[in-house]
Each structure stands twice: as C-alpha cells, then as structure tokens.
C-alpha cells in the first residue's frame, strides 16, 4: 500500500474556446474501468451533437490502468495530451472527457494539443483533488493524570483524535500517519512515564478537505 497518493475526490467542469471551437472538459472520480466507460457514454449522450468526445482516465493507486482516445481527432492530438495532464498532476481514479464543438477553423496539430490539454487543466481547476494518506488507528488507554500530556503531544504533532471515551480510565483513538507512528508512540510512552497502553487497530486511508478529516 502506498503511503500517499492523490485522487479526484469531486469532479468538475472547465471550458475554453480556440478559434471558435468550444472545448468542454468534464471530470469525474472513478474506481473501475466500468465506471469510467459508463461516464464516457453518459457524456457522449449528453453532448450527442458535438463533433468529438475525447477521453482519458487513470485508475489505481499507482495508475496501473491508463486509457485514452482521440475520438476521430488526428492521432496523438487529444487523448494522449489529456492523459499527460492527468499523469503530470499525479492524480488517480479520474476520468476526463473533453467535448469539442467545431468552430469551422482547423487548429493544426499543435493547436489541438494545446486546446485539449488546456481544457483538462481547466476542468481540474474546478474539481476537488485530495491526497489520500495511509494511517494507523492507534488506541491509547491512560489514567486521568496523563490526559493533558497526551493531548499536548498530539497537538504538537498535528495528530487528530478520532474518538475519546472517559470512564474509569481514558481511551483515545488517534489517526497517525504510518511514518509517524513509531515516534508518536515513543513520545506518548515517555511523556506518561510508561503508564499508557498503546495498541494499533488496523490501517486506514484518510484525507483532509476544508480542515475536516475524510476517511476512505
């Protein structure tokens, strides 16, 4: 499992005009090729009167699945430039469709590449991209005397408590980035003089959007 990678969390749309040709880029999060193909077909039906509906998608945490199509445009002038933008932004689980309404003037190879690339960039600007990070769920059980110290250590490390339970003892559930877990555990153990019991309870991917934690 990768420690972190970027995904399209929410799709968007962007548009540009080049010599009266309209290029409308629409992006959508996809996790399977079936979802990508269904989205492409949806866009083809929506823009049934357009000259071209070119697409590119990247699926998998390492971008294992990559496909693109020029949909009738000259070879390598649409789909591949679109795919290059997605790869350049290092965004995964994304499908982009660029719809072209022909304006009557040929753009040439370079013009097409710039237009399709630019349209995808505009679409991504209006989308939401989130970095998924791998974290450990860390359960920390302690006495009331150690609560303040634990909260201070967590705050200094920028680590968020997902849950806290106060009974005869106190139990915190922390979301700790995997590459910080060992250090955080050592700090808790030292800061509470070994009076806290620590237990890892699985791993999860999370992201941060508008200062809020998203669990995947």
Phi, psi and omega in degrees: 000132178290145179290327175199152173198159185264137177231158170280117182268324179216131183284170180203188181217143176218159184214147170217159180239132180228112181050049176072358172274133178264133177240111183251115180259130176235131179243152178209142175291135176220144179244349178222162178294327178299318178296320180297313181295324178294321178294317179299317179295323177299317180292324178296322178287321180295317181251052185297335184266006180278157179289320183218146169230088183272154183215164173205143175214152179227122185230141179107147184298333176255011182068037185298327183248118181226129178218154176204160181213138176275346178044051175095346174287161177306143185309134176071014182257352185228288185302312182295315176299324177296315179298320180299324178295315180299317180292323179295326178278354180054043179255138184245169179052053184223141172232134179237132175240128175248119180264130179244125169258114187294133183261002176100352181239128177291139184262344184079166184302309181297320180295320178294316179301314180296320183292313181291321177296313182297323180296316179297319178300320178294320178298319180292327178299329182260014177252174176244119179249131182236141175271119176275127180240140180276130181224157173265139168276116183247119177267127180237117178250131186210176175268170185295332181294338185262357185301311182300319181294316180296316179298323178294314180299316180296317181297318180296327181271354181071030182256132186263140173273120178285330183203154174215137181232129182246110176232232174286342172225181180243135181234119177256145168245114182254148173255108188243121175309135188304326182281358178246356187299313183300315181294318181297317178299318180296320180294319179295314181299314180291317184293335180251014178055038176075013183271358181256144177256125184246138181212127175282136182232060177087175180238154181208151172269143176220162175220168179237126180225121182053042178069008177254145180274133176247129175259138181253000000 
